[in-house]
XYZ file of C-alpha atoms in Angstrom:
609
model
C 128.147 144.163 67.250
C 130.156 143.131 64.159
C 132.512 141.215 65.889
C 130.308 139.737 68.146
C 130.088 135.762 68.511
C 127.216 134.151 66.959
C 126.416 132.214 69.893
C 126.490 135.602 71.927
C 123.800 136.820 69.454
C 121.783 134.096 69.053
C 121.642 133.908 72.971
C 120.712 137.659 73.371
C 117.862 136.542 70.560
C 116.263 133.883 72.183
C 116.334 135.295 76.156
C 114.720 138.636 74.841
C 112.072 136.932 72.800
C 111.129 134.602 75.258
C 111.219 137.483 78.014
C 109.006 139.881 76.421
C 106.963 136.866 74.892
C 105.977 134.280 77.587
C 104.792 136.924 80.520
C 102.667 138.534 77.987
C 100.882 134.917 77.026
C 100.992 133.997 80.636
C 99.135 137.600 81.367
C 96.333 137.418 79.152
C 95.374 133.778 80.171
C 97.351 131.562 76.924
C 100.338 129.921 79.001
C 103.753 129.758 78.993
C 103.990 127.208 75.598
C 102.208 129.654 73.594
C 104.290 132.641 74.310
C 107.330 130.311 73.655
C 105.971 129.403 70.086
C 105.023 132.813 69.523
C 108.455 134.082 70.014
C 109.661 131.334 67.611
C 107.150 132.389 64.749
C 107.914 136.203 65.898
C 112.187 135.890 65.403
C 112.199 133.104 62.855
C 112.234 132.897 59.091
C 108.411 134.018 58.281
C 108.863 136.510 61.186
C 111.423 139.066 61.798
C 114.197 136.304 60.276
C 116.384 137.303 63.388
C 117.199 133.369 63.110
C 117.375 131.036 60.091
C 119.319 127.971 61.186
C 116.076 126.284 62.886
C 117.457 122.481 62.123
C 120.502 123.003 64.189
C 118.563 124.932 66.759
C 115.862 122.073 66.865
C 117.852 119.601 67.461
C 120.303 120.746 70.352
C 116.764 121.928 72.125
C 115.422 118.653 71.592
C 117.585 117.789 74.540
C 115.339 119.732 76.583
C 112.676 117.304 76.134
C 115.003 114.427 76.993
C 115.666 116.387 80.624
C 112.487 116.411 81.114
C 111.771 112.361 80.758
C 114.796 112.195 82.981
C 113.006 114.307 85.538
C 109.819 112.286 85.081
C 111.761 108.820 85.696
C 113.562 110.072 89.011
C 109.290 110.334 89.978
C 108.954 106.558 89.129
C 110.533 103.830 91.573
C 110.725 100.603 89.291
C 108.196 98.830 90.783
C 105.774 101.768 89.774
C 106.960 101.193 86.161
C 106.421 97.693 86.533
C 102.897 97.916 87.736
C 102.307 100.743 84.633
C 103.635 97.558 82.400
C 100.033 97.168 81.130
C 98.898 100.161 80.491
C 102.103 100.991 78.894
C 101.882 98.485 76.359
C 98.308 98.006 76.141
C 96.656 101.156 76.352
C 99.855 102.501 74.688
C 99.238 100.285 72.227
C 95.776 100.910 71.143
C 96.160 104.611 70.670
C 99.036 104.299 68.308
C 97.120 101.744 66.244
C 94.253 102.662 66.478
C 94.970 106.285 65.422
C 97.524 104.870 62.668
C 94.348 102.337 61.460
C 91.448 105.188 60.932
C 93.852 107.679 59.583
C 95.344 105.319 57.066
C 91.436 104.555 55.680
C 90.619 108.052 55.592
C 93.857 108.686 53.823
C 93.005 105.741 51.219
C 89.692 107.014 50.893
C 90.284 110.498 49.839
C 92.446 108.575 47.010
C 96.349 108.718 48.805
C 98.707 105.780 47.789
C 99.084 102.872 50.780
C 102.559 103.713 51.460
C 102.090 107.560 51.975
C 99.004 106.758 53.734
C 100.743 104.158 56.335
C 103.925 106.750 56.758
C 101.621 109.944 57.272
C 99.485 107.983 59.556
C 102.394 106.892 61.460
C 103.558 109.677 62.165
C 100.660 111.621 63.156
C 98.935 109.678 65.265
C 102.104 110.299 67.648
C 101.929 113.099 70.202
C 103.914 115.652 71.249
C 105.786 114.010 74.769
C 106.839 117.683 75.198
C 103.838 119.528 74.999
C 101.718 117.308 76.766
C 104.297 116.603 79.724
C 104.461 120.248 80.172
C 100.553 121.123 80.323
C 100.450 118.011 82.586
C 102.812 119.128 85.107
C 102.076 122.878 84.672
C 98.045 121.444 86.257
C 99.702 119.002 88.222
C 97.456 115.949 86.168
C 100.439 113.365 86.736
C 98.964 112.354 90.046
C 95.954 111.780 88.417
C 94.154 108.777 86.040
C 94.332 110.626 83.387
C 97.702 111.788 83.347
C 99.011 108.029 84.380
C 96.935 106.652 81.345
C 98.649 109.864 79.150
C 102.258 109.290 80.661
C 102.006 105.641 79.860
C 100.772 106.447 76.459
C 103.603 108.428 76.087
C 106.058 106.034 76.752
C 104.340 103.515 74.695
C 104.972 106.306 71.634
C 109.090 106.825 72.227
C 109.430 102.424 72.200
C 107.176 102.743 68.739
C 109.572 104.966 67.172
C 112.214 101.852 67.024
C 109.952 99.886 64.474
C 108.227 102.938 62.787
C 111.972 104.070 61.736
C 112.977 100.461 60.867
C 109.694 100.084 58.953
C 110.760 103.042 56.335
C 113.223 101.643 54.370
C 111.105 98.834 53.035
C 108.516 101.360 51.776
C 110.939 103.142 49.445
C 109.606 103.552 46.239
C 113.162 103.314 44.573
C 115.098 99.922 43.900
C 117.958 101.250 46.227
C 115.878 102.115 49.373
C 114.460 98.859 49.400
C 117.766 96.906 50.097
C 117.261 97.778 53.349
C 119.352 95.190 55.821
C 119.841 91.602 55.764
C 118.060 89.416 58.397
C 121.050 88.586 59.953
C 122.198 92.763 59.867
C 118.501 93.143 61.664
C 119.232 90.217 64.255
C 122.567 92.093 65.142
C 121.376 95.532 65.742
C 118.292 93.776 67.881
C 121.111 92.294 69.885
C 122.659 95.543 70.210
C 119.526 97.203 71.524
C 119.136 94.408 74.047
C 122.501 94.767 74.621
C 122.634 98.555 75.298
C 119.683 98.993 77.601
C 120.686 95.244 79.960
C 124.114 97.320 80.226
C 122.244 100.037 81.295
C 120.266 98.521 83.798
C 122.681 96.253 85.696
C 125.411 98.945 85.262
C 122.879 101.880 86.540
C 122.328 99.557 89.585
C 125.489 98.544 90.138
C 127.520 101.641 89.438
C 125.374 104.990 89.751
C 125.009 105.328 93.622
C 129.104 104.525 94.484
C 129.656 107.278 91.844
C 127.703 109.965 92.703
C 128.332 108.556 95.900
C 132.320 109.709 95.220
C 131.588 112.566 93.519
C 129.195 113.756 96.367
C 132.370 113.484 98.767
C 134.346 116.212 97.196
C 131.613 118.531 98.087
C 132.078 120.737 95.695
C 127.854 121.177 93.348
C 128.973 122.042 89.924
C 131.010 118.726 89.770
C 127.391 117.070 91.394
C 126.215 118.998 88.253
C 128.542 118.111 86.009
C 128.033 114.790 86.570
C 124.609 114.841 85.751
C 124.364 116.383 83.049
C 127.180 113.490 82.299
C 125.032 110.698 82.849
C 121.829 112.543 80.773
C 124.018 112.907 77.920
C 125.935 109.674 77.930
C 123.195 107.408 78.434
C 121.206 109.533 75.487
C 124.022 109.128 73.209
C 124.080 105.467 73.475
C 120.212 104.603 72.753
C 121.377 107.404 69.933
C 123.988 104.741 68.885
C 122.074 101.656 68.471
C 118.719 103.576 67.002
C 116.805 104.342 69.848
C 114.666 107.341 71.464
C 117.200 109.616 73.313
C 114.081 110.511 75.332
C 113.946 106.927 76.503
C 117.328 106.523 77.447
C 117.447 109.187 79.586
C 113.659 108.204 81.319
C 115.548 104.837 82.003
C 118.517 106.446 83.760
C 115.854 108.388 85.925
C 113.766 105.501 87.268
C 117.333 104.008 88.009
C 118.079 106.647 90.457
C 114.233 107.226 91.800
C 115.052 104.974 95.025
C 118.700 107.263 95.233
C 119.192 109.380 98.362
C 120.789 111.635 95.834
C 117.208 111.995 93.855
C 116.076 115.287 94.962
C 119.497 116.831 94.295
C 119.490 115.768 90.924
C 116.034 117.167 89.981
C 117.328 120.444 91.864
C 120.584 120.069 89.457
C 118.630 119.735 86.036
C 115.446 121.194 86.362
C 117.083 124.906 85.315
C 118.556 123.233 82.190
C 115.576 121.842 81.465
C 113.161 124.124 81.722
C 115.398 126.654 79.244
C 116.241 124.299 77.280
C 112.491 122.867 76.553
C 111.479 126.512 76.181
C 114.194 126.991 73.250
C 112.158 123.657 71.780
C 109.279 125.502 72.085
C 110.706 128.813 70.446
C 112.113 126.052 67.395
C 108.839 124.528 67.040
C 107.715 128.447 66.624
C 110.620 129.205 63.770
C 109.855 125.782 61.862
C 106.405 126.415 60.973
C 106.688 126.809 57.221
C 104.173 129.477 56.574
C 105.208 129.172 52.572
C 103.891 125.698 52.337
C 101.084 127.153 54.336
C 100.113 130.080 52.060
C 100.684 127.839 48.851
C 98.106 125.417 50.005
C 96.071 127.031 52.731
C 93.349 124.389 51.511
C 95.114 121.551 51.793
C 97.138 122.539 54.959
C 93.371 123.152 56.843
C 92.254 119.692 56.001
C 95.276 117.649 56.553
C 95.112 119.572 60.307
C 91.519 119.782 60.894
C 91.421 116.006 59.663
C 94.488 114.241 61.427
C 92.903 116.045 64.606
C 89.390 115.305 64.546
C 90.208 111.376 63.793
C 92.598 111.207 66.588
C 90.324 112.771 68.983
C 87.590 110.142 68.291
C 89.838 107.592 69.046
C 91.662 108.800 71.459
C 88.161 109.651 73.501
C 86.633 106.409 72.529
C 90.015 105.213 74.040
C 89.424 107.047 77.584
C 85.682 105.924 77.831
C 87.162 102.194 77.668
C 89.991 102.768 80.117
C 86.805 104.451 82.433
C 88.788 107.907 83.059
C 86.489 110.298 85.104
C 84.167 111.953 82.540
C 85.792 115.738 83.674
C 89.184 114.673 82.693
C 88.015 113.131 79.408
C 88.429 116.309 76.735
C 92.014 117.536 78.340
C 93.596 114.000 77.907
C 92.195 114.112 74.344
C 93.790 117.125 73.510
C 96.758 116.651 75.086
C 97.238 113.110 72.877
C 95.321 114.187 69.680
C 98.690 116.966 68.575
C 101.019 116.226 66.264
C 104.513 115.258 67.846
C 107.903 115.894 67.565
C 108.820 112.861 66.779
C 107.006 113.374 63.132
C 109.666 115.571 62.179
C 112.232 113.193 62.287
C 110.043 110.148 60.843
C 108.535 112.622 57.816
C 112.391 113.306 57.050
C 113.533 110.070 57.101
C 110.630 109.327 54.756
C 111.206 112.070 51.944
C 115.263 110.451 52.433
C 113.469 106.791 51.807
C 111.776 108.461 48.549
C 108.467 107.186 50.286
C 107.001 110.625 49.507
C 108.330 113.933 48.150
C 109.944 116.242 49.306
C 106.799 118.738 49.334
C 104.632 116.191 50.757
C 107.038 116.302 53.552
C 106.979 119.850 54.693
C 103.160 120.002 53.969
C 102.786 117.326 56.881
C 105.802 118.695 59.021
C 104.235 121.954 58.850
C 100.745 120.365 59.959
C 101.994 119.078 63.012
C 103.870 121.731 63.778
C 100.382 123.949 62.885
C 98.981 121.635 65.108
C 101.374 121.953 68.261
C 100.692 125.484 67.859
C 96.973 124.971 67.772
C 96.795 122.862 70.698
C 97.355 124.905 73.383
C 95.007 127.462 72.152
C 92.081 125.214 72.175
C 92.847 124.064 75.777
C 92.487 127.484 76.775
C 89.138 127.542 75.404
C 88.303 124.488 76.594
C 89.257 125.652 80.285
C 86.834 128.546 79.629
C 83.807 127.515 77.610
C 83.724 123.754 77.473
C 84.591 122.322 81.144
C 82.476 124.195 82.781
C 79.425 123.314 81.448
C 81.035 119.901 81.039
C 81.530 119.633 84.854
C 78.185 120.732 85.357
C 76.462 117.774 83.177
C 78.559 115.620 85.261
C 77.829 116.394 88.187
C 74.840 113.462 88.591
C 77.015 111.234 87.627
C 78.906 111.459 90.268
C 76.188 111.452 92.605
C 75.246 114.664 93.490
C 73.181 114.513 96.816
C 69.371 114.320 95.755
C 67.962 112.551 98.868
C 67.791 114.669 101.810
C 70.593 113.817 104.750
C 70.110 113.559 108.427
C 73.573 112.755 109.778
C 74.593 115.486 112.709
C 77.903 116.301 111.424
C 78.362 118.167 107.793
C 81.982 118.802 106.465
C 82.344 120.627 103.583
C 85.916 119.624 102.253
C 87.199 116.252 102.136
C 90.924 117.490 101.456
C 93.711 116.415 104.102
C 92.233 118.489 106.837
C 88.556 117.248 107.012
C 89.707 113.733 106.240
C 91.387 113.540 109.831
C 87.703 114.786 110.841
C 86.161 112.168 109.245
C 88.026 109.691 110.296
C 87.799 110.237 114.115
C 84.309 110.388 113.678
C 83.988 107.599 111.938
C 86.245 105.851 114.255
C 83.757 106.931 117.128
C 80.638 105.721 115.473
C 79.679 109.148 114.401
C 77.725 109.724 110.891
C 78.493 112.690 108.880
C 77.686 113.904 105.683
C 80.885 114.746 103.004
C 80.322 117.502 100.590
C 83.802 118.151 98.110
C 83.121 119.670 94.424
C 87.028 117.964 93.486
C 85.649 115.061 91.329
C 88.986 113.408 92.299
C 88.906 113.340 95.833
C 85.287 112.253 95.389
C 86.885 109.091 93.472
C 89.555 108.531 95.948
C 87.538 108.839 98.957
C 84.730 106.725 97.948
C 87.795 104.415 96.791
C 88.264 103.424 100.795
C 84.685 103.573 101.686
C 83.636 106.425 102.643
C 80.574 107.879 102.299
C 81.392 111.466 100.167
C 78.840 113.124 97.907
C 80.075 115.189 94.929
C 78.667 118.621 95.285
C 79.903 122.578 96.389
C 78.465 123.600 99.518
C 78.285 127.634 98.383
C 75.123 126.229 97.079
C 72.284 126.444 99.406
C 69.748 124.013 97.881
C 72.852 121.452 98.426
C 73.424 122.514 101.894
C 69.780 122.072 103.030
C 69.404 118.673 101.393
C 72.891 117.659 102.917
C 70.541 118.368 105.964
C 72.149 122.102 107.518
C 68.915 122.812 109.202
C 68.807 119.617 111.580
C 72.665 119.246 111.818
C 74.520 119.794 114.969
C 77.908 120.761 113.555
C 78.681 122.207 110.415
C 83.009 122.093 109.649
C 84.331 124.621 106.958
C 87.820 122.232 106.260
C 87.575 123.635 102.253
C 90.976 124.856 100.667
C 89.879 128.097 99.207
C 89.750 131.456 101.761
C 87.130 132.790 99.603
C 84.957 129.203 99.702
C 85.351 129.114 103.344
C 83.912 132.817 103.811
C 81.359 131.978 101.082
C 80.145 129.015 102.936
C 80.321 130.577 106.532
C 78.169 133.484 105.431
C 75.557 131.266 103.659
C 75.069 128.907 107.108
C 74.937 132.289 108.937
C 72.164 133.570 106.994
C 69.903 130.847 106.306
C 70.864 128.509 109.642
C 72.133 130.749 111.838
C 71.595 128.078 115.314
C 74.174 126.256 113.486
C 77.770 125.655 115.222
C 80.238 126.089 112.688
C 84.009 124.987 113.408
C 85.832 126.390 110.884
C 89.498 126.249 109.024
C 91.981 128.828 108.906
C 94.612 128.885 106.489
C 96.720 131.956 108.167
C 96.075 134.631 110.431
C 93.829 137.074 107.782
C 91.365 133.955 107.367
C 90.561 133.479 111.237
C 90.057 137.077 111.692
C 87.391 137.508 108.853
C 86.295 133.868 110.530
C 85.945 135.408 113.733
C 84.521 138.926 112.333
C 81.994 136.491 111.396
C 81.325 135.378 115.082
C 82.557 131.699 114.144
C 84.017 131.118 117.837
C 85.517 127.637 117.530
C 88.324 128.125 114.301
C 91.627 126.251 113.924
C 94.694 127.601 112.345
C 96.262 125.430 109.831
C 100.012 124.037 111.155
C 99.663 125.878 114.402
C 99.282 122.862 117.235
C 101.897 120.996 114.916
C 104.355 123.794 114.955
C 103.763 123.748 118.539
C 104.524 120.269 118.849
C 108.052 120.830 117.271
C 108.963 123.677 119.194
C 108.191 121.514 122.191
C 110.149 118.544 120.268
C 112.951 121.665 119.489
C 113.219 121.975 123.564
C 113.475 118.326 124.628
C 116.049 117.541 122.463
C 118.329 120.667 123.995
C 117.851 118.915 127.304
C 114.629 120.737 128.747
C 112.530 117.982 131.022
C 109.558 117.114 128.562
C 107.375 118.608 131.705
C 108.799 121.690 131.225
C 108.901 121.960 127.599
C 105.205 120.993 127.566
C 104.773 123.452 129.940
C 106.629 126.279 127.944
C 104.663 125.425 124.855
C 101.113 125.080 126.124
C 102.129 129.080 128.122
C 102.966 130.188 124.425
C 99.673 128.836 122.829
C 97.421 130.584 125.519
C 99.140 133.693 125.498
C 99.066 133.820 121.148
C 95.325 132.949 121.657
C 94.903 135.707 123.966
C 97.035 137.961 121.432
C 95.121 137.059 118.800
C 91.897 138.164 120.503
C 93.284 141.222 121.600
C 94.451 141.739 117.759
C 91.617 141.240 116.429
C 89.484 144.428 116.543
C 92.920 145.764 114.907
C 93.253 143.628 112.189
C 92.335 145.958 109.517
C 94.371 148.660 110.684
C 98.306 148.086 110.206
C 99.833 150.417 112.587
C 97.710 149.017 115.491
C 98.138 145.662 114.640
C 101.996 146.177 114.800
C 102.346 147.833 118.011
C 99.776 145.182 119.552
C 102.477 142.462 118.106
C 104.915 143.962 119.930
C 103.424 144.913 123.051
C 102.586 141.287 123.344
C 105.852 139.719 122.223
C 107.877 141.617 124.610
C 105.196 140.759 127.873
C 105.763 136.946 126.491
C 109.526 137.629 126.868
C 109.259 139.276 129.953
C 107.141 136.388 131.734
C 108.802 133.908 130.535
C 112.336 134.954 131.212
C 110.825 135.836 134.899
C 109.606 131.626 135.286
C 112.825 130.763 134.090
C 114.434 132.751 136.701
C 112.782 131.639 139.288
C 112.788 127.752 137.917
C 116.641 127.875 138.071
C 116.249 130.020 142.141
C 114.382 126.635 143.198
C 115.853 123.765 141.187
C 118.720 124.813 139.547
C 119.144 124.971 135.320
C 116.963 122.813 133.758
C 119.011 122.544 130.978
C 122.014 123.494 129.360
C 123.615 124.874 126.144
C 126.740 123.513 126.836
């Protein structure tokens, strides 16, 4: 492959390493971002040195992480950025200082200059937008308190970068760095800024939907693509032109088009790019760990690491105790903001430019956050396995955990969206019942609108009986998990076996093991509401709503009786398939006889035509 391109190689580089690499981390339990680093370490300079150029590679797959805040703005309408205004700005606020305060006195203390300690602490008390974005959506924590309060934090980070950059020059230690710019210089580019992002705005609101509006007319999807891509990379390249976070440009542009018709198109459009390209930031990250500076200082790398983390992590906890996040979600939103970030690269740079520090100094902290966005990861994995548990466990109390016995008639065990229409027609008819879910955020949410929902898992039978199974009338199985809902079933059956249980099915294998455990009164999930379209399917082709209702109801009683006459077949596949088939072609054949005689007595009730 002499005469190959070097984009052709490079390409054939990355895709295998991050092929081989990420399925194997994903397959022994470590996640997709470690596999991506790995690969990085694995081809770059202290590796196989497939790759060298990892400053040019860094910074075109830094635009990965700027899809991705476009992606997270087409998620927030502006009035939901409004309302995160505060905690934006003031828990946003408090994590960047604080962090910058206590690592700057540490610093001092161990005998480091003021200005390297105000730069290094800087820096590192910012957090990796990439990392922690990722982990968030990859657990789906951006619904949650925590992951607001992180997001916003976030955010709060990419606006800091403005003044942190600006602040640099001042703290040169040479004659010429401190010239810096005039006040009036400074005024002008602060008009500039103000000037960019109001252009922005109005121009995004007055000019974004008649474009894509145009574009969408000529109906042809790379162009759609094209043109989004367009608007990612323009916007970026003006916030890049006046100083300012790419990142935030581009998060701008996306909460201007959250209330567009043409919103989920555009995440459909970018998400591909994005996701590669924030993977080849990953695989950079890997390649630009400097495992030199590492193994010329191991000492001094270890404490700089261990240090910067274990300081952030006191604030940043002390931080979620005052905002009152839910203890369980405490120790992943502190490791998710107590990493090193990205955005250190660039400001430790700028400062060895700014003769602030040396050159040395510079890659020894580079290479500790980068240490420490490998690190990261890890310890969330062990955190998942060793520390929540236990952690959930001590919390459970505190979320009150039924310890008075319960006398209500009606137990549901699941408070998801299935037995909250339960409770709520209960409730609606004046009839008590007692809430067991083990999701400490549902608790939260639920108990948020008044109702009365203990935290606690109903597989455990000292629960159950205080929840009060043996005086109950009804016990309802509306949990999620297949293996819960058996779990639970069996446990009632054994140890309350008078009972009634109506049960949950997700799909047709759940109600049969339901019913093989002689729970008679089971409901499938989406079955009476596909029902209801199919009847909704009928009217609207012309069928009399009598007779559509009629044609629907016929098909529900004769699946039910299918089902029964399935069931002592459900284990064995070739049975199971002829019973199918018997029964769909006597369905076929009785219906197509009432239609026939329908249209003998009365004519077509509808028409195709």
């Amino acid at each position: 492959m002499e005469h190959a391109p070097a984009w052709l190689i490079n390409s054939l580089i990355y895709l295998s390493a991050a092929v081989i690499a990420v399925p194997l981390s994903k397959a022994v339990g470590l996640g997709a971002i470690i596999g991506y680093l790995a690969a990085g370490i694995a081809i770059g300079p202290w590796g196989a040195g497939l790759v060298n150029n990892v400053e040019d590679i860094l910074h075109f797959a830094e635009f990965g992480v700027v899809l991705m805040l476009f992606l997270v703005g087409l998620e927030l309408e502006p009035r939901r950025l409004w309302s995160l205004r505060r905690s934006i700005f003031g828990w946003g606020a408090l994590q960047v200082l604080g962090c910058t305060a206590l690592l700057m006195l540490v610093a001092m203390a161990c005998g480091v200059g003021w200005r390297l300690s105000l730069v290094g602490a800087l820096g590192l008390a910012l957090s990796s937008t990439a990392i922690a974005l990722q982990v968030m959506g990859e657990r789906n924590l951006m619904p949650t308190q925590s992951g607001q309060a992180a997001f916003s934090i976030l955010l709060f980070q990419d606006v800091a970068a403005i003044p942190i950059l600006a602040l640099l020059p001042l703290l040169g230690a040479s004659s010429g760095s401190n010239e810096g710019l005039a006040p009036m210089e400074y005024a002008q580019a602060a008009i500039k800024i103000i000037a960019v992002i109001a252009g922005i705005v109005l121009g995004g609101r007055m000019l974004l939907r008649p474009l894509f509006r145009w574009i969408a007319r000529s109906r042809t999807p790379e162009i759609f693509t094209a043109a989004a891509l367009l608007l990612v990379v323009g916007i970026s390249a003006l916030m890049l032109l006046v100083g300012l976070s790419m990142a935030l440009g581009a998060f701008l542009a996306g909460v201007l088009l959250a209330e567009s018709e043409y919103r989920r198109e555009l995440e459909t459009d970018i998400e591909p790019f994005k996701g590669l390209l924030l993977g080849l930031f990953f695989i950079a990250v890997g390649m630009s760990i400097d495992f030199g500076v590492l193994m010329a200082s191991p000492g001094a790398m270890a404490l700089v690491v261990v240090g910067f983390l274990v300081v952030k992590a006191v604030v940043i906890y002390g931080l979620a105790r005052h905002i009152q996040l839910p203890g369980p979600e405490r120790p992943v939103f502190t490791l998710l903001l107590a990493q090193g970030g990205e955005f250190a690269f660039v400001v430790f740079q700028a400062a060895a430019g700014a003769n602030v520090f040396s050159a040395p100094t510079a890659s020894l902290l580079i290479g500790a956050v980068a240490v420490s966005m490998l690190l990261s990861p890890l310890v969330l994995v062990a955190v998942d396995r060793w520390v929540l548990p236990r952690f959930a466990g001590r919390k459970g109390p505190a979320l009150e955990e039924i310890a008075e016995p319960q006398s209500a008639p009606v137990i549901i065990a699941g408070y998801g969206r299935y037995g909250q229409i339960v409770g709520r027609v209960l409730l609606a008819e004046g009839i008590p019942a007692t809430v067991l879910d083990h999701d400490a955020d549902m608790v939260e949410a639920a108990r948020s609108f008044g109702y009365r929902v203990f935290f606690g898992d109903a597989t455990r039978l000292d629960l159950l009986r205080t929840a009060g199974a043996g005086t109950a009338r009804v016990l309802v199985v509306a949990v999620d998990d297949v293996e819960q809902s058996l779990a639970i079933v069996d446990l009632a059956r054994e140890h309350f076996p008078s009972l009634p249980i109506v049960a949950r099915a997700r799909d047709v294998t759940h109600w049969n093991q339901l019913r093989e455990r002689e729970v008679m009164l089971v409901e499938r999930e989406l079955f009476e509401s596909s029902l209801r379209s199919a009847r909704s399917v009928l009217e609207v082709l012309g069928q009399p709503a009598h007779v559509a209702r009629q044609s629907t109801m016929r098909f529900r009683q004769h699946n039910l009786k299918l089902f029964e006459k399935m069931r002592p077949h459900f284990k064995d596949r070739t049975k199971l398939i002829a019973a199918v088939k018997q029964g769909r072609q006597q369905l076929e054949e009785q219906m197509a006889q009432e239609r026939a005689e329908r249209e003998k007595r009365r004519g077509p009730d509808w028409s195709g035509q």
